[in-house]
Amino acid sequence: MFLFKKIVSSIATVFVLVLGIWFIVVWYGFSYVPMYGKTKTKCTETTVKVPSGTGIRFLSCCLFKRNLIRNPKILVFLARFTGSAPLLRAGEYQIVNTTTPQKLLNEIITGNTKQRRITFIEGWTFRQVKKALSENPYIQHTINKLNNRKIMESLGDNHNPEGLFFPDTYFFTWGETDLQILHQAHSRMQTVLQKIWKKRSKNLPYKNPYQALIVASLIEKETASPKEYVEISGVILRRLKKSMLLQVDPTILYGLDFPYSRPITKKDLIAPTPYNTYRNHGLPPTPIDMPSYRSIWASVNPDSGNTLYYVARGDGNHVFSNTYRSHRIAIKKYQQRKNDKKSS
């Protein structure tokens, strides 16, 4: 009897050992052996979109149909055995055909999604920002039928949207909305603006950061040369203090809703718009574009010179003058040079 029990115990031990080894082999095969289909002969990458609410069974079938896994049951078994089936995250994933089931699950559980990007350029208007968003195929479009007021209400802001979004490159994943990206850009602008406002020079005529942002937008459009930012800022500051008209040409075109590249006519200069700084004293009511960090910094840290005028030289830079007489001489000089180029 004792011998029989010993034999049974030995058989049971061997059985458990064999079963354990079998389980380890199966587990290794399910978890760590590459799961690509038979037709795959080399390492390739495939983009897979996982919509919100996707279940593990549906995902496995989709991967199988695209020949990314041998058997959909493998992924289903592994996900349920590890308890990760309900933890799948929506998004766009780059699946390598040599990926193991365990690694693939980890990527989808942790949300290791493919990153897309969109860039808002310095000097863009809000109209250009919306156009870039609407033309991006990877963004979920939710603002196309909303007016600007509704868009800003959604962001918790009651200002005109112009200038309130920071120009930069923003990263997002498939399925994110245009409003989410705008929220990023809006928050970034508020952070940058407040940070720079705290480091502003003394005795500025600006009542709040928003007025500084308006000035920054004028600087952004007035010159293509960053080295001139603080000098143009100084001219704007001194003209405001002297109650002089700012006479910033880009404000004319913005008020008329014309492209900035369009030449200004004499009729434009007398157009009765709130943005016409040839007719109206002080700042325009809102920014006229999306200013850069350097423009914002220059708006509250202007140079300490005496210049009140500037004229374009035609090469992206300007000639600055202290008096109207010297300004007229500069205008005549560079206007003549411009005419000479046209006739040559």
GROMACS .gro file of C-alpha atoms in nm, residues 11-340:
model
  330
   11ILE     CA    1   0.352   1.009  -1.113
   12ALA     CA    2   0.160   1.313  -0.985
   13THR     CA    3   0.485   1.503  -0.933
   14VAL     CA    4   0.605   1.421  -1.283
   15PHE     CA    5   0.266   1.517  -1.426
   16VAL     CA    6   0.267   1.853  -1.247
   17LEU     CA    7   0.626   1.913  -1.361
   18VAL     CA    8   0.542   1.830  -1.723
   19LEU     CA    9   0.229   2.043  -1.704
   20GLY     CA   10   0.432   2.331  -1.562
   21ILE     CA   11   0.691   2.302  -1.837
   22TRP     CA   12   0.415   2.287  -2.098
   23PHE     CA   13   0.250   2.595  -1.948
   24ILE     CA   14   0.580   2.786  -1.953
   25VAL     CA   15   0.641   2.691  -2.315
   26VAL     CA   16   0.287   2.791  -2.415
   27TRP     CA   17   0.310   3.113  -2.217
   28TYR     CA   18   0.641   3.199  -2.379
   29GLY     CA   19   0.497   3.124  -2.721
   30PHE     CA   20   0.191   3.338  -2.660
   31SER     CA   21   0.376   3.625  -2.499
   32TYR     CA   22   0.718   3.655  -2.655
   33VAL     CA   23   0.720   3.484  -2.994
   34PRO     CA   24   0.664   3.730  -3.283
   35MET     CA   25   0.305   3.710  -3.401
   36TYR     CA   26   0.335   3.807  -3.768
   37GLY     CA   27   0.147   3.609  -4.031
   38LYS     CA   28   0.296   3.353  -4.265
   39THR     CA   29   0.327   3.589  -4.560
   40LYS     CA   30   0.552   3.827  -4.366
   41THR     CA   31   0.913   3.784  -4.468
   42LYS     CA   32   1.070   4.100  -4.329
   43CYS     CA   33   1.019   4.358  -4.056
   44THR     CA   34   0.749   4.607  -4.157
   45GLU     CA   35   0.542   4.871  -3.979
   46THR     CA   36   0.166   4.914  -4.013
   47THR     CA   37  -0.054   5.193  -3.878
   48VAL     CA   38  -0.353   5.063  -3.682
   49LYS     CA   39  -0.633   5.285  -3.550
   50VAL     CA   40  -0.809   5.175  -3.232
   51PRO     CA   41  -1.139   5.366  -3.191
   52SER     CA   42  -1.275   5.442  -2.846
   53GLY     CA   43  -1.467   5.145  -2.701
   54THR     CA   44  -1.287   4.881  -2.909
   55GLY     CA   45  -1.289   4.535  -2.746
   56ILE     CA   46  -1.004   4.285  -2.748
   57ARG     CA   47  -1.192   4.033  -2.966
   58PHE     CA   48  -1.270   4.295  -3.234
   59LEU     CA   49  -0.913   4.428  -3.224
   60SER     CA   50  -0.768   4.077  -3.259
   61CYS     CA   51  -0.989   4.003  -3.561
   62CYS     CA   52  -0.883   4.330  -3.727
   63LEU     CA   53  -0.515   4.251  -3.673
   64PHE     CA   54  -0.566   3.901  -3.810
   65LYS     CA   55  -0.744   4.029  -4.123
   66ARG     CA   56  -0.452   4.263  -4.189
   67ASN     CA   57  -0.215   3.966  -4.153
   68LEU     CA   58  -0.048   4.113  -3.845
   69ILE     CA   59  -0.109   3.811  -3.620
   70ARG     CA   60  -0.129   3.435  -3.684
   71ASN     CA   61  -0.433   3.363  -3.471
   72PRO     CA   62  -0.674   3.612  -3.310
   73LYS     CA   63  -0.734   3.375  -3.019
   74ILE     CA   64  -0.376   3.419  -2.899
   75LEU     CA   65  -0.419   3.790  -2.826
   76VAL     CA   66  -0.765   3.737  -2.675
   77PHE     CA   67  -0.635   3.465  -2.442
   78LEU     CA   68  -0.336   3.671  -2.331
   79ALA     CA   69  -0.541   3.986  -2.270
   80ARG     CA   70  -0.803   3.804  -2.064
   81PHE     CA   71  -0.551   3.594  -1.873
   82THR     CA   72  -0.355   3.906  -1.770
   83GLY     CA   73  -0.668   4.112  -1.703
   84SER     CA   74  -0.571   4.374  -1.961
   85ALA     CA   75  -0.870   4.325  -2.194
   86PRO     CA   76  -1.071   4.620  -2.051
   87LEU     CA   77  -0.766   4.849  -2.041
   88LEU     CA   78  -0.724   4.910  -2.416
   89ARG     CA   79  -0.670   5.277  -2.505
   90ALA     CA   80  -0.799   5.443  -2.819
   91GLY     CA   81  -0.548   5.593  -3.060
   92GLU     CA   82  -0.326   5.537  -3.361
   93TYR     CA   83  -0.052   5.279  -3.320
   94GLN     CA   84   0.250   5.174  -3.523
   95ILE     CA   85   0.250   4.792  -3.520
   96VAL     CA   86   0.572   4.618  -3.619
   97ASN     CA   87   0.508   4.273  -3.763
   98THR     CA   88   0.783   4.127  -3.542
   99THR     CA   89   0.618   4.257  -3.224
  100THR     CA   90   0.529   3.998  -2.962
  101PRO     CA   91   0.171   3.974  -2.827
  102GLN     CA   92   0.284   4.090  -2.483
  103LYS     CA   93   0.463   4.396  -2.621
  104LEU     CA   94   0.168   4.490  -2.841
  105LEU     CA   95  -0.071   4.469  -2.547
  106ASN     CA   96   0.161   4.680  -2.334
  107GLU     CA   97   0.173   4.951  -2.602
  108ILE     CA   98  -0.205   4.969  -2.634
  109ILE     CA   99  -0.261   4.955  -2.257
  110THR     CA  100  -0.010   5.234  -2.189
  111GLY     CA  101  -0.136   5.443  -2.481
  112ASN     CA  102   0.194   5.448  -2.670
  113THR     CA  103   0.023   5.608  -2.968
  114LYS     CA  104   0.169   5.755  -3.284
  115GLN     CA  105   0.228   6.129  -3.245
  116ARG     CA  106   0.109   6.371  -3.512
  117ARG     CA  107   0.201   6.738  -3.528
  118ILE     CA  108   0.062   7.069  -3.646
  119THR     CA  109   0.250   7.400  -3.661
  120PHE     CA  110   0.103   7.746  -3.613
  121ILE     CA  111   0.332   8.004  -3.776
  122GLU     CA  112   0.431   8.335  -3.618
  123GLY     CA  113   0.227   8.616  -3.771
  124TRP     CA  114  -0.068   8.398  -3.868
  125THR     CA  115  -0.421   8.523  -3.816
  126PHE     CA  116  -0.683   8.315  -3.639
  127ARG     CA  117  -0.842   8.250  -3.977
  128GLN     CA  118  -0.519   8.084  -4.091
  129VAL     CA  119  -0.505   7.877  -3.772
  130LYS     CA  120  -0.858   7.747  -3.831
  131LYS     CA  121  -0.773   7.669  -4.193
  132ALA     CA  122  -0.470   7.464  -4.089
  133LEU     CA  123  -0.680   7.270  -3.838
  134SER     CA  124  -0.961   7.203  -4.087
  135GLU     CA  125  -0.716   7.075  -4.351
  136ASN     CA  126  -0.544   6.829  -4.116
  137PRO     CA  127  -0.691   6.481  -4.181
  138TYR     CA  128  -0.582   6.338  -3.845
  139ILE     CA  129  -0.778   6.586  -3.634
  140GLN     CA  130  -1.141   6.544  -3.535
  141HIS     CA  131  -1.312   6.860  -3.659
  142THR     CA  132  -1.562   7.011  -3.415
  143ILE     CA  133  -1.537   7.389  -3.466
  144ASN     CA  134  -1.614   7.423  -3.837
  145LYS     CA  135  -1.972   7.530  -3.769
  146LEU     CA  136  -1.894   7.742  -3.463
  147ASN     CA  137  -1.841   8.117  -3.479
  148ASN     CA  138  -1.541   8.273  -3.306
  149ARG     CA  139  -1.742   8.374  -3.000
  150LYS     CA  140  -1.860   8.016  -2.943
  151ILE     CA  141  -1.507   7.884  -2.988
  152MET     CA  142  -1.371   8.123  -2.728
  153GLU     CA  143  -1.655   8.045  -2.489
  154SER     CA  144  -1.556   7.679  -2.515
  155LEU     CA  145  -1.206   7.784  -2.406
  156GLY     CA  146  -1.335   7.991  -2.116
  157ASP     CA  147  -1.233   8.325  -2.271
  158ASN     CA  148  -1.453   8.615  -2.380
  159HIS     CA  149  -1.191   8.800  -2.588
  160ASN     CA  150  -1.168   8.818  -2.965
  161PRO     CA  151  -0.958   8.511  -3.063
  162GLU     CA  152  -0.702   8.705  -3.266
  163GLY     CA  153  -0.354   8.676  -3.121
  164LEU     CA  154  -0.453   8.459  -2.826
  165PHE     CA  155  -0.287   8.138  -2.949
  166PHE     CA  156   0.085   8.083  -2.921
  167PRO     CA  157   0.269   8.005  -3.247
  168ASP     CA  158   0.445   7.673  -3.206
  169THR     CA  159   0.439   7.305  -3.306
  170TYR     CA  160   0.177   7.103  -3.119
  171PHE     CA  161   0.168   6.725  -3.094
  172PHE     CA  162  -0.152   6.524  -3.086
  173THR     CA  163  -0.281   6.174  -3.141
  174TRP     CA  164  -0.541   6.045  -3.385
  175GLY     CA  165  -0.891   6.129  -3.267
  176GLU     CA  166  -0.803   6.445  -3.074
  177THR     CA  167  -1.024   6.743  -3.158
  178ASP     CA  168  -0.932   7.080  -3.302
  179LEU     CA  169  -1.067   7.237  -2.983
  180GLN     CA  170  -0.822   7.034  -2.773
  181ILE     CA  171  -0.532   7.164  -2.982
  182LEU     CA  172  -0.661   7.521  -2.958
  183HIS     CA  173  -0.680   7.476  -2.583
  184GLN     CA  174  -0.310   7.382  -2.579
  185ALA     CA  175  -0.214   7.688  -2.785
  186HIS     CA  176  -0.440   7.920  -2.583
  187SER     CA  177  -0.301   7.798  -2.249
  188ARG     CA  178   0.054   7.832  -2.378
  189MET     CA  179  -0.005   8.193  -2.484
  190GLN     CA  180  -0.151   8.281  -2.144
  191THR     CA  181   0.150   8.126  -1.971
  192VAL     CA  182   0.403   8.303  -2.194
  193LEU     CA  183   0.222   8.636  -2.175
  194GLN     CA  184   0.197   8.636  -1.795
  195LYS     CA  185   0.561   8.529  -1.758
  196ILE     CA  186   0.688   8.810  -1.983
  197TRP     CA  187   0.449   9.068  -1.833
  198LYS     CA  188   0.610   9.010  -1.492
  199LYS     CA  189   0.948   9.106  -1.644
  200ARG     CA  190   0.826   9.423  -1.818
  201SER     CA  191   1.008   9.754  -1.811
  202LYS     CA  192   0.886  10.036  -1.589
  203ASN     CA  193   0.665  10.326  -1.698
  204LEU     CA  194   0.493  10.150  -1.985
  205PRO     CA  195   0.162  10.302  -2.101
  206TYR     CA  196  -0.002   9.959  -2.125
  207LYS     CA  197  -0.272   9.885  -1.868
  208ASN     CA  198  -0.260   9.506  -1.893
  209PRO     CA  199  -0.093   9.212  -2.072
  210TYR     CA  200  -0.359   9.217  -2.345
  211GLN     CA  201  -0.250   9.564  -2.459
  212ALA     CA  202   0.109   9.441  -2.468
  213LEU     CA  203  -0.009   9.153  -2.685
  214ILE     CA  204  -0.168   9.400  -2.927
  215VAL     CA  205   0.163   9.587  -2.955
  216ALA     CA  206   0.348   9.258  -3.006
  217SER     CA  207   0.120   9.173  -3.298
  218LEU     CA  208   0.203   9.509  -3.461
  219ILE     CA  209   0.575   9.446  -3.416
  220GLU     CA  210   0.539   9.098  -3.567
  221LYS     CA  211   0.388   9.236  -3.887
  222GLU     CA  212   0.603   9.548  -3.916
  223THR     CA  213   0.939   9.377  -3.960
  224ALA     CA  214   1.086   9.047  -4.072
  225SER     CA  215   1.406   9.122  -3.879
  226PRO     CA  216   1.399   9.015  -3.512
  227LYS     CA  217   1.688   9.251  -3.434
  228GLU     CA  218   1.450   9.542  -3.503
  229TYR     CA  219   1.176   9.426  -3.266
  230VAL     CA  220   1.282   9.633  -2.965
  231GLU     CA  221   1.343   9.943  -3.179
  232ILE     CA  222   0.999   9.928  -3.341
  233SER     CA  223   0.855   9.865  -2.995
  234GLY     CA  224   1.029  10.183  -2.880
  235VAL     CA  225   0.880  10.385  -3.166
  236ILE     CA  226   0.528  10.261  -3.085
  237LEU     CA  227   0.579  10.338  -2.715
  238ARG     CA  228   0.703  10.692  -2.774
  239ARG     CA  229   0.430  10.772  -3.026
  240LEU     CA  230   0.166  10.654  -2.780
  241LYS     CA  231   0.312  10.871  -2.504
  242LYS     CA  232   0.311  11.172  -2.737
  243SER     CA  233  -0.048  11.097  -2.852
  244MET     CA  234   0.075  11.057  -3.210
  245LEU     CA  235  -0.103  10.836  -3.460
  246LEU     CA  236   0.076  10.502  -3.480
  247GLN     CA  237   0.036  10.478  -3.860
  248VAL     CA  238   0.113  10.105  -3.871
  249ASP     CA  239   0.035   9.990  -4.225
  250PRO     CA  240  -0.067   9.627  -4.149
  251THR     CA  241  -0.352   9.751  -3.929
  252ILE     CA  242  -0.508   9.910  -4.238
  253LEU     CA  243  -0.522   9.584  -4.431
  254TYR     CA  244  -0.639   9.386  -4.128
  255GLY     CA  245  -0.928   9.626  -4.075
  256LEU     CA  246  -1.028   9.593  -4.440
  257ASP     CA  247  -0.995   9.213  -4.426
  258PHE     CA  248  -0.739   9.216  -4.708
  259PRO     CA  249  -0.424   9.002  -4.740
  260TYR     CA  250  -0.116   9.163  -4.584
  261SER     CA  251   0.069   9.130  -4.914
  262ARG     CA  252  -0.171   9.368  -5.090
  263PRO     CA  253  -0.037   9.722  -5.155
  264ILE     CA  254  -0.205  10.000  -4.953
  265THR     CA  255  -0.388  10.269  -5.149
  266LYS     CA  256  -0.465  10.630  -5.051
  267LYS     CA  257  -0.829  10.530  -5.019
  268ASP     CA  258  -0.732  10.262  -4.767
  269LEU     CA  259  -0.565  10.522  -4.546
  270ILE     CA  260  -0.897  10.699  -4.483
  271ALA     CA  261  -1.109  10.386  -4.445
  272PRO     CA  262  -1.330  10.424  -4.132
  273THR     CA  263  -1.239  10.100  -3.954
  274PRO     CA  264  -1.150  10.060  -3.584
  275TYR     CA  265  -0.812   9.924  -3.693
  276ASN     CA  266  -0.707  10.224  -3.901
  277THR     CA  267  -0.412  10.365  -3.707
  278TYR     CA  268  -0.385  10.647  -3.961
  279ARG     CA  269  -0.722  10.780  -3.839
  280ASN     CA  270  -0.757  10.652  -3.482
  281HIS     CA  271  -0.531  10.738  -3.191
  282GLY     CA  272  -0.406  10.468  -2.959
  283LEU     CA  273  -0.394  10.094  -3.011
  284PRO     CA  274  -0.627   9.895  -3.236
  285PRO     CA  275  -0.901   9.709  -3.044
  286THR     CA  276  -0.739   9.363  -3.074
  287PRO     CA  277  -0.416   9.202  -3.190
  288ILE     CA  278  -0.391   9.166  -3.568
  289ASP     CA  279  -0.197   8.837  -3.574
  290MET     CA  280  -0.033   8.571  -3.360
  291PRO     CA  281   0.294   8.722  -3.229
  292SER     CA  282   0.612   8.532  -3.145
  293TYR     CA  283   0.782   8.509  -2.807
  294ARG     CA  284   1.043   8.766  -2.915
  295SER     CA  285   0.777   9.012  -3.029
  296ILE     CA  286   0.593   8.981  -2.698
  297TRP     CA  287   0.918   9.030  -2.508
  298ALA     CA  288   1.003   9.337  -2.718
  299SER     CA  289   0.657   9.488  -2.661
  300VAL     CA  290   0.726   9.529  -2.287
  301ASN     CA  291   1.102   9.579  -2.313
  302PRO     CA  292   1.143   9.848  -2.582
  303ASP     CA  293   1.466  10.028  -2.661
  304SER     CA  294   1.536  10.357  -2.485
  305GLY     CA  295   1.616  10.565  -2.794
  306ASN     CA  296   1.443  10.874  -2.936
  307THR     CA  297   1.328  10.748  -3.275
  308LEU     CA  298   0.971  10.824  -3.380
  309TYR     CA  299   0.967  10.716  -3.744
  310TYR     CA  300   1.087  10.434  -3.967
  311VAL     CA  301   1.071  10.346  -4.335
  312ALA     CA  302   1.131  10.014  -4.509
  313ARG     CA  303   1.458   9.983  -4.700
  314GLY     CA  304   1.324   9.707  -4.921
  315ASP     CA  305   1.548   9.433  -4.782
  316GLY     CA  306   1.341   9.343  -4.476
  317ASN     CA  307   1.503   9.611  -4.259
  318HIS     CA  308   1.417   9.973  -4.180
  319VAL     CA  309   1.576  10.315  -4.145
  320PHE     CA  310   1.482  10.483  -3.816
  321SER     CA  311   1.462  10.860  -3.768
  322ASN     CA  312   1.423  11.097  -3.473
  323THR     CA  313   1.259  11.379  -3.668
  324TYR     CA  314   0.996  11.405  -3.936
  325ARG     CA  315   1.239  11.595  -4.162
  326SER     CA  316   1.499  11.316  -4.158
  327HIS     CA  317   1.218  11.065  -4.202
  328ARG     CA  318   1.102  11.241  -4.521
  329ILE     CA  319   1.458  11.235  -4.654
  330ALA     CA  320   1.476  10.859  -4.588
  331ILE     CA  321   1.141  10.803  -4.759
  332LYS     CA  322   1.255  10.995  -5.066
  333LYS     CA  323   1.583  10.802  -5.079
  334TYR     CA  324   1.434  10.455  -5.057
  335GLN     CA  325   1.134  10.539  -5.272
  336GLN     CA  326   1.375  10.652  -5.544
  337ARG     CA  327   1.575  10.330  -5.504
  338LYS     CA  328   1.252  10.131  -5.537
  339ASN     CA  329   1.158  10.319  -5.854
  340ASP     CA  330   1.507  10.264  -5.999
   0.00000   0.00000   0.00000
